[in-house]
PDB file of C-alpha atoms in Angstrom:
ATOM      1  CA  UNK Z   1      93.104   1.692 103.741  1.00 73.00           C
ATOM      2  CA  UNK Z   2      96.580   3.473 104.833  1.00 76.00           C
ATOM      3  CA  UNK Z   3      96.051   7.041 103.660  1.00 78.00           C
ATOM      4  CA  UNK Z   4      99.268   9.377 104.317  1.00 78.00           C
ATOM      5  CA  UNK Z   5      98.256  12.235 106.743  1.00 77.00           C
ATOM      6  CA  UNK Z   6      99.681  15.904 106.571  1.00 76.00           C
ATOM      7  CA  UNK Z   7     100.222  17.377 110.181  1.00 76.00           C
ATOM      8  CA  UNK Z   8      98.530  20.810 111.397  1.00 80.00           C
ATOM      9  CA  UNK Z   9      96.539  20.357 107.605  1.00 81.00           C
ATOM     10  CA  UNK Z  10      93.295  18.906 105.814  1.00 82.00           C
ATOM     11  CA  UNK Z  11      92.960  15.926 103.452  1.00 79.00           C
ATOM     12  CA  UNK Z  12      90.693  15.171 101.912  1.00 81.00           C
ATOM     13  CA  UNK Z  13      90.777  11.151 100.269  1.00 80.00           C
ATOM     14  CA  UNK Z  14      88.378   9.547  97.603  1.00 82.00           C
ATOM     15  CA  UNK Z  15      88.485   5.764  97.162  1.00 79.00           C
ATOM     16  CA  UNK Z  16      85.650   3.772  95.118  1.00 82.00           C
ATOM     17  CA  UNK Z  17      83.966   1.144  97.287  1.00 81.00           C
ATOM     18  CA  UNK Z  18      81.961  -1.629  95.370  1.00 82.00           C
ATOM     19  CA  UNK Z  19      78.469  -1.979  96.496  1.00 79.00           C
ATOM     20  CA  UNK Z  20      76.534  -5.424  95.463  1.00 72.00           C
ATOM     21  CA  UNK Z  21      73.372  -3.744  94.261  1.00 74.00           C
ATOM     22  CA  UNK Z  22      70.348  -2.040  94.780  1.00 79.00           C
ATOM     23  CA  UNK Z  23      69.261  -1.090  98.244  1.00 78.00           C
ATOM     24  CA  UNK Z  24      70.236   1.210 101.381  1.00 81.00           C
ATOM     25  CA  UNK Z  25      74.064   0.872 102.917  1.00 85.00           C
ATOM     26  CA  UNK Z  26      75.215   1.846 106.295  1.00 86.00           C
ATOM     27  CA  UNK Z  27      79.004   2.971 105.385  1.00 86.00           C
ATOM     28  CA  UNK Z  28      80.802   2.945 109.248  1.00 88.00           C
ATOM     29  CA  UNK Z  29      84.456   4.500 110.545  1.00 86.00           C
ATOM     30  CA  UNK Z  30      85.182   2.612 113.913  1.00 87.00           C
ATOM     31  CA  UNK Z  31      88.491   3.092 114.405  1.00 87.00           C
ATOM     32  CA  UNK Z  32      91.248   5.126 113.445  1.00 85.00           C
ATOM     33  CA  UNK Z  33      95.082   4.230 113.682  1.00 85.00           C
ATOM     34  CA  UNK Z  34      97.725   6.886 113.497  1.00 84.00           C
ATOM     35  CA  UNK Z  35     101.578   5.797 113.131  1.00 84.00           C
ATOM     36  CA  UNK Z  36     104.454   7.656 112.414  1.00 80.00           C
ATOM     37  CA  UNK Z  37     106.769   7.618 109.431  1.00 76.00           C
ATOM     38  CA  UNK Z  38     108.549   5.052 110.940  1.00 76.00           C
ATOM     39  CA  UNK Z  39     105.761   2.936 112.170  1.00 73.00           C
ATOM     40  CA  UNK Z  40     107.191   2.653 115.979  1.00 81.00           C
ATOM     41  CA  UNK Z  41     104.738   5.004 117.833  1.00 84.00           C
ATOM     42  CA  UNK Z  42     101.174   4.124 116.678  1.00 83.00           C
ATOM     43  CA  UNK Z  43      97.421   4.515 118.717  1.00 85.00           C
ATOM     44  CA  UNK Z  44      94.286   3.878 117.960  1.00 88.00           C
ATOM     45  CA  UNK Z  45      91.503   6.516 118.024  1.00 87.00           C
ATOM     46  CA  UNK Z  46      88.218   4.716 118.214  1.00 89.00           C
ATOM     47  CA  UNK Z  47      85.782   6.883 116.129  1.00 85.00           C
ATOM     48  CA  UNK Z  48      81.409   6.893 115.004  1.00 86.00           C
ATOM     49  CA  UNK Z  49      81.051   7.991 111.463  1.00 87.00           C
ATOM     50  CA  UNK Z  50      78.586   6.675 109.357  1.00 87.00           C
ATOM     51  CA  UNK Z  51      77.069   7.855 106.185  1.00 86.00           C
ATOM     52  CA  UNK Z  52      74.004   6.236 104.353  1.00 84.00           C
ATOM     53  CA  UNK Z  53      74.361   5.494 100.821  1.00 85.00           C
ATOM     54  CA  UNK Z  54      71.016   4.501  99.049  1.00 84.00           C
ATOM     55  CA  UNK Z  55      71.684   2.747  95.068  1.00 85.00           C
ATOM     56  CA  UNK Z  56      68.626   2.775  93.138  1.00 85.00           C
ATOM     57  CA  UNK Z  57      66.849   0.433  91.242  1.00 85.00           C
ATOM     58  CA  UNK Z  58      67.532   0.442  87.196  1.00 85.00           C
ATOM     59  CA  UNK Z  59      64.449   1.415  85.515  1.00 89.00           C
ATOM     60  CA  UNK Z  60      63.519  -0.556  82.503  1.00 90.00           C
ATOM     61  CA  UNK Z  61      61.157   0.578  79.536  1.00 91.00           C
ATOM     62  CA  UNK Z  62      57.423  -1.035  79.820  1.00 90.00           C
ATOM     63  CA  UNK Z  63      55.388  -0.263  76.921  1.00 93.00           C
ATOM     64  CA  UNK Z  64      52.033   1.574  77.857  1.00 92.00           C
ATOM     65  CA  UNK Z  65      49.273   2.870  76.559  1.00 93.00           C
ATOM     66  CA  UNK Z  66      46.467   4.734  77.647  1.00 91.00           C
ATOM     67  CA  UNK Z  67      43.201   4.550  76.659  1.00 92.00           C
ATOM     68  CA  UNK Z  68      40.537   7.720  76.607  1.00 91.00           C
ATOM     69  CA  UNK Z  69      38.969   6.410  79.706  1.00 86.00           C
ATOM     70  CA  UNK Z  70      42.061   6.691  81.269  1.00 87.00           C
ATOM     71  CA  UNK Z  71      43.278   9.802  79.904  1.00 85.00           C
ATOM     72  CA  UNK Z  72      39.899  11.272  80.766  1.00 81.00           C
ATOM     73  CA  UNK Z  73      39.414  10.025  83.897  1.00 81.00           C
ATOM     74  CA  UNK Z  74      38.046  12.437  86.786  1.00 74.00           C
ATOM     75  CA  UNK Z  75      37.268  12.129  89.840  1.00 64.00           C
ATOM     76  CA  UNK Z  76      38.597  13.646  93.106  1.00 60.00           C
ATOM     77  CA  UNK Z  77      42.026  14.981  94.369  1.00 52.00           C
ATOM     78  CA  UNK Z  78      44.116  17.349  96.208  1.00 54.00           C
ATOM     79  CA  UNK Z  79      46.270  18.041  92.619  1.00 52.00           C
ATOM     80  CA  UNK Z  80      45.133  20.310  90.162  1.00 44.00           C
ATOM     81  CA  UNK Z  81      45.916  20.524  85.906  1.00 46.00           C
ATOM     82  CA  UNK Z  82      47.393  23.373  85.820  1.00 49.00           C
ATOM     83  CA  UNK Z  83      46.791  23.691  82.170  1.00 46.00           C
ATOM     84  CA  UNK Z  84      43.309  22.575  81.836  1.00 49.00           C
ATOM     85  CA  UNK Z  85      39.978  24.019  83.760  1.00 46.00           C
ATOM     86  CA  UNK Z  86      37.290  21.743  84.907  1.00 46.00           C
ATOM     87  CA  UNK Z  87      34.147  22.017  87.403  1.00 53.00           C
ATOM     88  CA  UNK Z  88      35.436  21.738  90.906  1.00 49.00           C
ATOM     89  CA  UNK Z  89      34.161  24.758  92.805  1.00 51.00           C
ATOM     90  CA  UNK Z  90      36.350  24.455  95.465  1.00 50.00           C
ATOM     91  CA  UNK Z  91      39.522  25.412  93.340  1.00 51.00           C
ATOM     92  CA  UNK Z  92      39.540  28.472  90.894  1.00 48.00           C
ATOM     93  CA  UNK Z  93      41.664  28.243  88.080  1.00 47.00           C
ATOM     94  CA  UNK Z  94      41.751  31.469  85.887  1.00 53.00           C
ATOM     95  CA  UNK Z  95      39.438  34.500  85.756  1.00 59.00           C
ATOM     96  CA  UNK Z  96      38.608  35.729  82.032  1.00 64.00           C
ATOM     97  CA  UNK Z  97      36.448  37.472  79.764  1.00 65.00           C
ATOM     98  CA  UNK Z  98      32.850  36.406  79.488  1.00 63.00           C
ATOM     99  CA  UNK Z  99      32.521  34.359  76.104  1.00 69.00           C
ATOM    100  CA  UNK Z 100      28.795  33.275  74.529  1.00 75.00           C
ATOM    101  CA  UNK Z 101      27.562  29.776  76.044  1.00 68.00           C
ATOM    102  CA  UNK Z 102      29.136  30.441  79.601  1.00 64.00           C
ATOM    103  CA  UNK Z 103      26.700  30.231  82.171  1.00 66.00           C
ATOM    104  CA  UNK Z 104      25.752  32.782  84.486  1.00 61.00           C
ATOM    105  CA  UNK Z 105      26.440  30.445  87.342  1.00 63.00           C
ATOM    106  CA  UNK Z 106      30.153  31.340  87.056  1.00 64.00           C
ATOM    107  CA  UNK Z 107      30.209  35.092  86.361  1.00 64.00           C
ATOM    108  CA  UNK Z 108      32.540  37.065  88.693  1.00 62.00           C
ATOM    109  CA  UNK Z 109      29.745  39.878  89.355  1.00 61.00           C
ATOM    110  CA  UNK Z 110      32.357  41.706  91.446  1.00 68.00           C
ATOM    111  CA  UNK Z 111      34.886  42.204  89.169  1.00 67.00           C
ATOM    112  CA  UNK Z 112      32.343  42.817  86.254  1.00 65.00           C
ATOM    113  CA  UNK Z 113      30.904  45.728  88.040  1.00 70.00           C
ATOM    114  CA  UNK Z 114      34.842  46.980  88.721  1.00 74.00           C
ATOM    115  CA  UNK Z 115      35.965  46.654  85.044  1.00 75.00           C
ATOM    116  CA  UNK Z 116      32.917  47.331  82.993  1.00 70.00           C
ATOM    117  CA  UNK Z 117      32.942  44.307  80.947  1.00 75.00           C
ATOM    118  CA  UNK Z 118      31.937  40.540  82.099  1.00 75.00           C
ATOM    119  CA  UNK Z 119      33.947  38.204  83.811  1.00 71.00           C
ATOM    120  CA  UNK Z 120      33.542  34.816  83.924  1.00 66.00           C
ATOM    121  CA  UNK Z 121      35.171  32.576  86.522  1.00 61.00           C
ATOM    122  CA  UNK Z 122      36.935  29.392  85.415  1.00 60.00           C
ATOM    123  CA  UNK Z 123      37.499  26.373  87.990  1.00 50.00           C
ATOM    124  CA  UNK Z 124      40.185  23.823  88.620  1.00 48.00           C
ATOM    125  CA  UNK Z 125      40.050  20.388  86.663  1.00 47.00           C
ATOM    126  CA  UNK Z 126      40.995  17.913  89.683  1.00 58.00           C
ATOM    127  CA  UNK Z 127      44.121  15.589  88.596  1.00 69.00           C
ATOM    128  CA  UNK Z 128      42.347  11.857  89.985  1.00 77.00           C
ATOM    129  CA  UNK Z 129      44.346   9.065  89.906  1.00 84.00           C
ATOM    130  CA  UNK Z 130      42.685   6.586  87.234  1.00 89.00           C
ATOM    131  CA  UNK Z 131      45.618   3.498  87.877  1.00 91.00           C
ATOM    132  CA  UNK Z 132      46.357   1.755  91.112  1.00 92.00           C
ATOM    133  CA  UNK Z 133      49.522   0.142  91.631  1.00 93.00           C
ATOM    134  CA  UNK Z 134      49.213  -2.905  94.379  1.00 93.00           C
ATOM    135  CA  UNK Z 135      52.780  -4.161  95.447  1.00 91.00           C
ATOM    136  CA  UNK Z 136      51.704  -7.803  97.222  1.00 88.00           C
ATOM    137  CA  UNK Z 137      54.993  -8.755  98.345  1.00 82.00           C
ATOM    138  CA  UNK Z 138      56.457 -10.585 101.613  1.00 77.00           C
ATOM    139  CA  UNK Z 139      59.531 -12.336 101.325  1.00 66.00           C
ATOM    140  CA  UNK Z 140      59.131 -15.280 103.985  1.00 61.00           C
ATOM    141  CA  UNK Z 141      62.581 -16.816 103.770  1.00 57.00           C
ATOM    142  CA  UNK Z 142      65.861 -14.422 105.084  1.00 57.00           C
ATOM    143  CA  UNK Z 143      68.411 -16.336 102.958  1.00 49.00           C
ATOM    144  CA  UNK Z 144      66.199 -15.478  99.701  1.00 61.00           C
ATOM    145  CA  UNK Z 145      65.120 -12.107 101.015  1.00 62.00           C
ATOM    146  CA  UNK Z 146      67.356 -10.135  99.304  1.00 65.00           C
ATOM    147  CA  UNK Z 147      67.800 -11.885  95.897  1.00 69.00           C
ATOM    148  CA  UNK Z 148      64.069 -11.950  95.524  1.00 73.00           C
ATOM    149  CA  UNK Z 149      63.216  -8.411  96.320  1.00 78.00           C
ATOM    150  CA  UNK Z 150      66.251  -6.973  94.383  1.00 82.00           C
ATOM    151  CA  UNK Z 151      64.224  -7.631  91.197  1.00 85.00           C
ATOM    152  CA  UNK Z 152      60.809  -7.103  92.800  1.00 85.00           C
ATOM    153  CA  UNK Z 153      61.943  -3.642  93.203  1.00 87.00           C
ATOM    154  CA  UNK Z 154      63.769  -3.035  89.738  1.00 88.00           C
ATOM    155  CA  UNK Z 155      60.137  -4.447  88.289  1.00 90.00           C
ATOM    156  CA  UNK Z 156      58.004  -2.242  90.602  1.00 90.00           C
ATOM    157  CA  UNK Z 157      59.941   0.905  89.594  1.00 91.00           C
ATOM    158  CA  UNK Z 158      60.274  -0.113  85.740  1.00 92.00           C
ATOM    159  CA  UNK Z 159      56.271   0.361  86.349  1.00 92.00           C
ATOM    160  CA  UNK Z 160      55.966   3.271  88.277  1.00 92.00           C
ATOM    161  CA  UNK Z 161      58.762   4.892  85.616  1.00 92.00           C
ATOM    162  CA  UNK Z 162      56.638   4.019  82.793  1.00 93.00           C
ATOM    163  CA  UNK Z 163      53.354   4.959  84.154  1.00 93.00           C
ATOM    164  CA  UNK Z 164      54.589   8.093  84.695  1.00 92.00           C
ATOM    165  CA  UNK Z 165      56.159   8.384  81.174  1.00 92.00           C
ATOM    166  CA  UNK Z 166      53.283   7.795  79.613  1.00 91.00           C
ATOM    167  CA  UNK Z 167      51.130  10.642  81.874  1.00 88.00           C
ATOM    168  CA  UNK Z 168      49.397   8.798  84.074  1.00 89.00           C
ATOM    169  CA  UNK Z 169      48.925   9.615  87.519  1.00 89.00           C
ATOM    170  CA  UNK Z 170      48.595   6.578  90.053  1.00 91.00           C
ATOM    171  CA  UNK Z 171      49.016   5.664  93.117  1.00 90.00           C
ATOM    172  CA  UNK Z 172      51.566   2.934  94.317  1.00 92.00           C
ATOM    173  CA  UNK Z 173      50.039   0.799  97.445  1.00 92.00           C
ATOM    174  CA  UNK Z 174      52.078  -1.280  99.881  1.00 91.00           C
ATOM    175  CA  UNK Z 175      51.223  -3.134 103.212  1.00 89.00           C
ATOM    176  CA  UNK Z 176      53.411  -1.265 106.091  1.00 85.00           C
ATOM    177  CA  UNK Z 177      53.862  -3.232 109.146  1.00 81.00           C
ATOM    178  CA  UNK Z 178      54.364  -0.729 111.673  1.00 80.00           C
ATOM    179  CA  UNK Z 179      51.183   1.270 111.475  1.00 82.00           C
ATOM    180  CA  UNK Z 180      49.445  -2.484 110.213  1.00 84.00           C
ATOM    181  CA  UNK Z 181      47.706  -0.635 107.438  1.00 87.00           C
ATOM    182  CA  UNK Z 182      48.025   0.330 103.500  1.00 89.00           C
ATOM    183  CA  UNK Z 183      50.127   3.256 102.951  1.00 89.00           C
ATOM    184  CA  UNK Z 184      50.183   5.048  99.282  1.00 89.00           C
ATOM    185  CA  UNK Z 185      51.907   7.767  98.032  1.00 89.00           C
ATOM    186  CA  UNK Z 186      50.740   9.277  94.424  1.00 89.00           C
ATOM    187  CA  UNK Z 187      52.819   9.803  91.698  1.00 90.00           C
ATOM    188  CA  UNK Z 188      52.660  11.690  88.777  1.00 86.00           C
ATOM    189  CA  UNK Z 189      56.330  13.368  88.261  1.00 86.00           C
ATOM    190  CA  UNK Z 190      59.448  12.744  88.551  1.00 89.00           C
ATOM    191  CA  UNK Z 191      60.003  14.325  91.762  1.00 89.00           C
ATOM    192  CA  UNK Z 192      57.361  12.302  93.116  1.00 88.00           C
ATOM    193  CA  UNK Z 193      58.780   9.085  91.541  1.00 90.00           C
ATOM    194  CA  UNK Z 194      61.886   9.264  93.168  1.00 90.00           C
ATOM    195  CA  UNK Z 195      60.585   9.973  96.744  1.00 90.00           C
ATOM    196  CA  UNK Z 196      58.606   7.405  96.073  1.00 89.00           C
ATOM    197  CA  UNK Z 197      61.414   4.567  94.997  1.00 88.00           C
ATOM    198  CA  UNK Z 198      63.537   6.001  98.349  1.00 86.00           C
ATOM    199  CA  UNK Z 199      60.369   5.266 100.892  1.00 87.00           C
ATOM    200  CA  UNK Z 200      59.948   1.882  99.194  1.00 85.00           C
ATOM    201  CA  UNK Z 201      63.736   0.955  99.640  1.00 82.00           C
ATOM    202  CA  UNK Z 202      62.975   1.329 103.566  1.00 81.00           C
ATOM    203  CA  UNK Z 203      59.653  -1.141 103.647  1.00 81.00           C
ATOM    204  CA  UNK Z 204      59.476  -3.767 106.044  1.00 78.00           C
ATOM    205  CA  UNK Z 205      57.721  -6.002 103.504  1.00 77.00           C
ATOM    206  CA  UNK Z 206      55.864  -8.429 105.481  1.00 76.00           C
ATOM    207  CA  UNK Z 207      52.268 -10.373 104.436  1.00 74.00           C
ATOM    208  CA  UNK Z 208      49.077  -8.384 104.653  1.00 74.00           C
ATOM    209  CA  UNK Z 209      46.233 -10.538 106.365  1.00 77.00           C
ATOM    210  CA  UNK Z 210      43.846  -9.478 104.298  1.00 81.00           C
ATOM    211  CA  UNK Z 211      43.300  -9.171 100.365  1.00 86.00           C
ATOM    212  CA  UNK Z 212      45.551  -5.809  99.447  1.00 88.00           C
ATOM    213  CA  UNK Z 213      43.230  -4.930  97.227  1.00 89.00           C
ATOM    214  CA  UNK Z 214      40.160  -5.068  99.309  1.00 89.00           C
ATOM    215  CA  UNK Z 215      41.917  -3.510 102.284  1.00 89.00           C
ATOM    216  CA  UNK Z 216      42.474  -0.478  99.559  1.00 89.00           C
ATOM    217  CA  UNK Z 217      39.375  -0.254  98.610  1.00 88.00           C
ATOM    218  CA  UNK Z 218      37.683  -0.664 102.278  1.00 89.00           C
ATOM    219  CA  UNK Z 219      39.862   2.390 102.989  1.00 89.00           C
ATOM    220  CA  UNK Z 220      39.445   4.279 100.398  1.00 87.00           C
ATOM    221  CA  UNK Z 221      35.919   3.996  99.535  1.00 85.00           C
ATOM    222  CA  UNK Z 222      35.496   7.070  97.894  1.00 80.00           C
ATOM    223  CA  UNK Z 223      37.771   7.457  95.301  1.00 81.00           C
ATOM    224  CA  UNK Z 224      37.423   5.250  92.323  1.00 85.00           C
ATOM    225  CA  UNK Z 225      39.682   4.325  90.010  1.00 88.00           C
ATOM    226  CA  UNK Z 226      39.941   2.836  86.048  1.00 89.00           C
ATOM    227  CA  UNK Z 227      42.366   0.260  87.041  1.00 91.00           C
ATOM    228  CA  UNK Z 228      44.265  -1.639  89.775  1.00 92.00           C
ATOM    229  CA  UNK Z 229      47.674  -3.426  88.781  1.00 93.00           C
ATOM    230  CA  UNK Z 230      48.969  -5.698  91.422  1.00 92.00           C
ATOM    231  CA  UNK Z 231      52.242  -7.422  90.835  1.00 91.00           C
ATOM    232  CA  UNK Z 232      53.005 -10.316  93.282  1.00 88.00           C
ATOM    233  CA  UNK Z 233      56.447 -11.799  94.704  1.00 83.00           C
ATOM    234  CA  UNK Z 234      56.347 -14.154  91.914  1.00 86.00           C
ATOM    235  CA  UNK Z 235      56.894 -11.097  89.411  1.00 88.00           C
ATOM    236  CA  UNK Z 236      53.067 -11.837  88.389  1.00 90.00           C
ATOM    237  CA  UNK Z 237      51.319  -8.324  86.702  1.00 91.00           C
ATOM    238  CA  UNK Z 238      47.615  -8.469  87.086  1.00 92.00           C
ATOM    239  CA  UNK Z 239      44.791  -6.414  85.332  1.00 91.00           C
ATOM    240  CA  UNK Z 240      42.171  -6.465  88.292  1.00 89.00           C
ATOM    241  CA  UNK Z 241      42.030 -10.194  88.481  1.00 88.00           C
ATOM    242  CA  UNK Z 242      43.390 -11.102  85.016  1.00 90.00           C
ATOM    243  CA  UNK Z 243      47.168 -12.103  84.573  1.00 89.00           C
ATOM    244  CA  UNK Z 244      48.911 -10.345  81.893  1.00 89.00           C
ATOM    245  CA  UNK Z 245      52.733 -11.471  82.474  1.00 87.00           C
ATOM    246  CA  UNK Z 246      55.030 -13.207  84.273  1.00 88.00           C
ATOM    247  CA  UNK Z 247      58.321 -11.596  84.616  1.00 87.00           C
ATOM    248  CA  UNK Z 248      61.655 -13.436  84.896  1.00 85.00           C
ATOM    249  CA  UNK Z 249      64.158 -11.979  87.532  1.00 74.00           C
ATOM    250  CA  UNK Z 250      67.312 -13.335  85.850  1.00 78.00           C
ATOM    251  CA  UNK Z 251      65.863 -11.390  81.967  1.00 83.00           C
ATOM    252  CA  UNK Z 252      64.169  -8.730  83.667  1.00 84.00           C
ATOM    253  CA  UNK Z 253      64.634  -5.963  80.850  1.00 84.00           C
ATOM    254  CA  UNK Z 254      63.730  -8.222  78.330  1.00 87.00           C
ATOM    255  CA  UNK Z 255      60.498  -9.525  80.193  1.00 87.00           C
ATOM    256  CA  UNK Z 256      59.457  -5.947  81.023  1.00 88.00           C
ATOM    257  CA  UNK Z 257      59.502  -5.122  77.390  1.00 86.00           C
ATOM    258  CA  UNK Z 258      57.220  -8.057  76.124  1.00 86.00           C
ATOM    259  CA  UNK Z 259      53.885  -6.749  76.469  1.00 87.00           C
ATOM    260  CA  UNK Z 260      52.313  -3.890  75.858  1.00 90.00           C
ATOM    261  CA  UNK Z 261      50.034  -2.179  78.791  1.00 90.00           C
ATOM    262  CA  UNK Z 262      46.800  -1.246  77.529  1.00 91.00           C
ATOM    263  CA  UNK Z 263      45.128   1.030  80.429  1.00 92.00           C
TER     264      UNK Z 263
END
């Protein structure tokens, strides 16, 4: 680019730079040369600038629907409804005015004897996870990396977008090769969804030895779930271990939108 240069001043220059597609770019400045109006005098000025720009995956509709089981699922977590109470002691949620049929396990006798009238604590409904995302992908061949995992991703976060459309909470497992272990992160909003697309963009995808799924549940033992969804490097979405779909890379929208996810 030859960008005209005001002496003693600042400029500031915008130019539009195509980028192929999705995934992380490493924009560079290595060198600088500065001529005069004339173009006889002229030297270089070797410079390191760099600036990451990160283009996200489209996100596609996937039709889903949840069932009561999932809707009502509970079970343990670090995330609490805010709107709704539950029965986890370790969390209180509100503290109100006694009403007939509360027990007396959860009157505030403190504050009862303070106000005169009887209180009745409320505590936190616990926000489990009931649908686990399993992303079983490794990419074996370098000149097809890229072209496979371009829609692998665009899939994956068509999902994960729809999932959390629909109100689901769920967690998205991957295989991560430096710590050699399953890494998750939960998502449930939309904040959460795109830190979660941005981590994913910087995987190392490689094969896990071991079944995903039962490495998942070997490490996480404790905390059940409704359902596990595990989509493959072929585009292949399984229900637990039955296959719903097979989605084409080249008609990706279209293939996203042909079936209807019943959780």
């Amino acid at each position: 680019m030859t960008l005209p240069v005001v002496p003693r001043e600042e400029s500031e220059y915008i130019r539009q730079i195509s980028l192929y597609g999705t995934g992380n770019y490493e924009i560079c400045l290595r060198k600088l040369r500065i001529c005069d109006v004339t173009g006889l005098f002229n030297w270089n000025i070797r410079m390191r600038k760099q600036g990451i720009v990160q283009v996200m995956p489209e996100f596609y509709d996937v039709p889903v629907r949840l069932t009561l089981a999932t809707k009502n699922f509970y079970g343990e977590a670090d995330v609490y409804d805010e709107n709704m109470p539950g029965h986890d002691n370790s969390e209180l949620f509100q503290v109100r005015e006694y009403r007939p049929g509360d027990r007396l396990q959860n009157m505030h006798w403190k504050l009862t004897a303070k106000q005169d009238d009887l209180m009745v604590k409320e505590h936190s409904l616990p926000k489990a996870c009931p649908v686990v995302l399993l992303l079983d992908v490794h990419p074996s061949k370098r000149k097809k990396r890229r072209e496979r995992m371009l829609p692998y991703l665009e899939a994956a976060a068509s999902l994960v977008f729809s999932l959390t459309d629909a109100g689901c909470p769920h967690y998205v497992v991957w295989y991560d090769h430096a710590s050699s272990d399953v890494m998750r992160i939960r998502v449930d909003d939309e904040e959460s969804l795109f830190y979660m697309i941005g981590v994913l963009m910087r995987v190392h995808w490689v094969r896990c030895k071991e079944d995903i799924k039962e490495r998942y549940k070997g490490k996480y033992r404790q905390e059940p779930y409704v359902w596990a969804l595990t989509v493959d490097e072929k585009l292949q979405l399984y229900k637990e271990k039955e296959m719903l779909v097979r989605y084409t890379g080249k008609k990706l929208r279209t293939s996203l939108g042909q079936i209807e996810l019943l959780l």
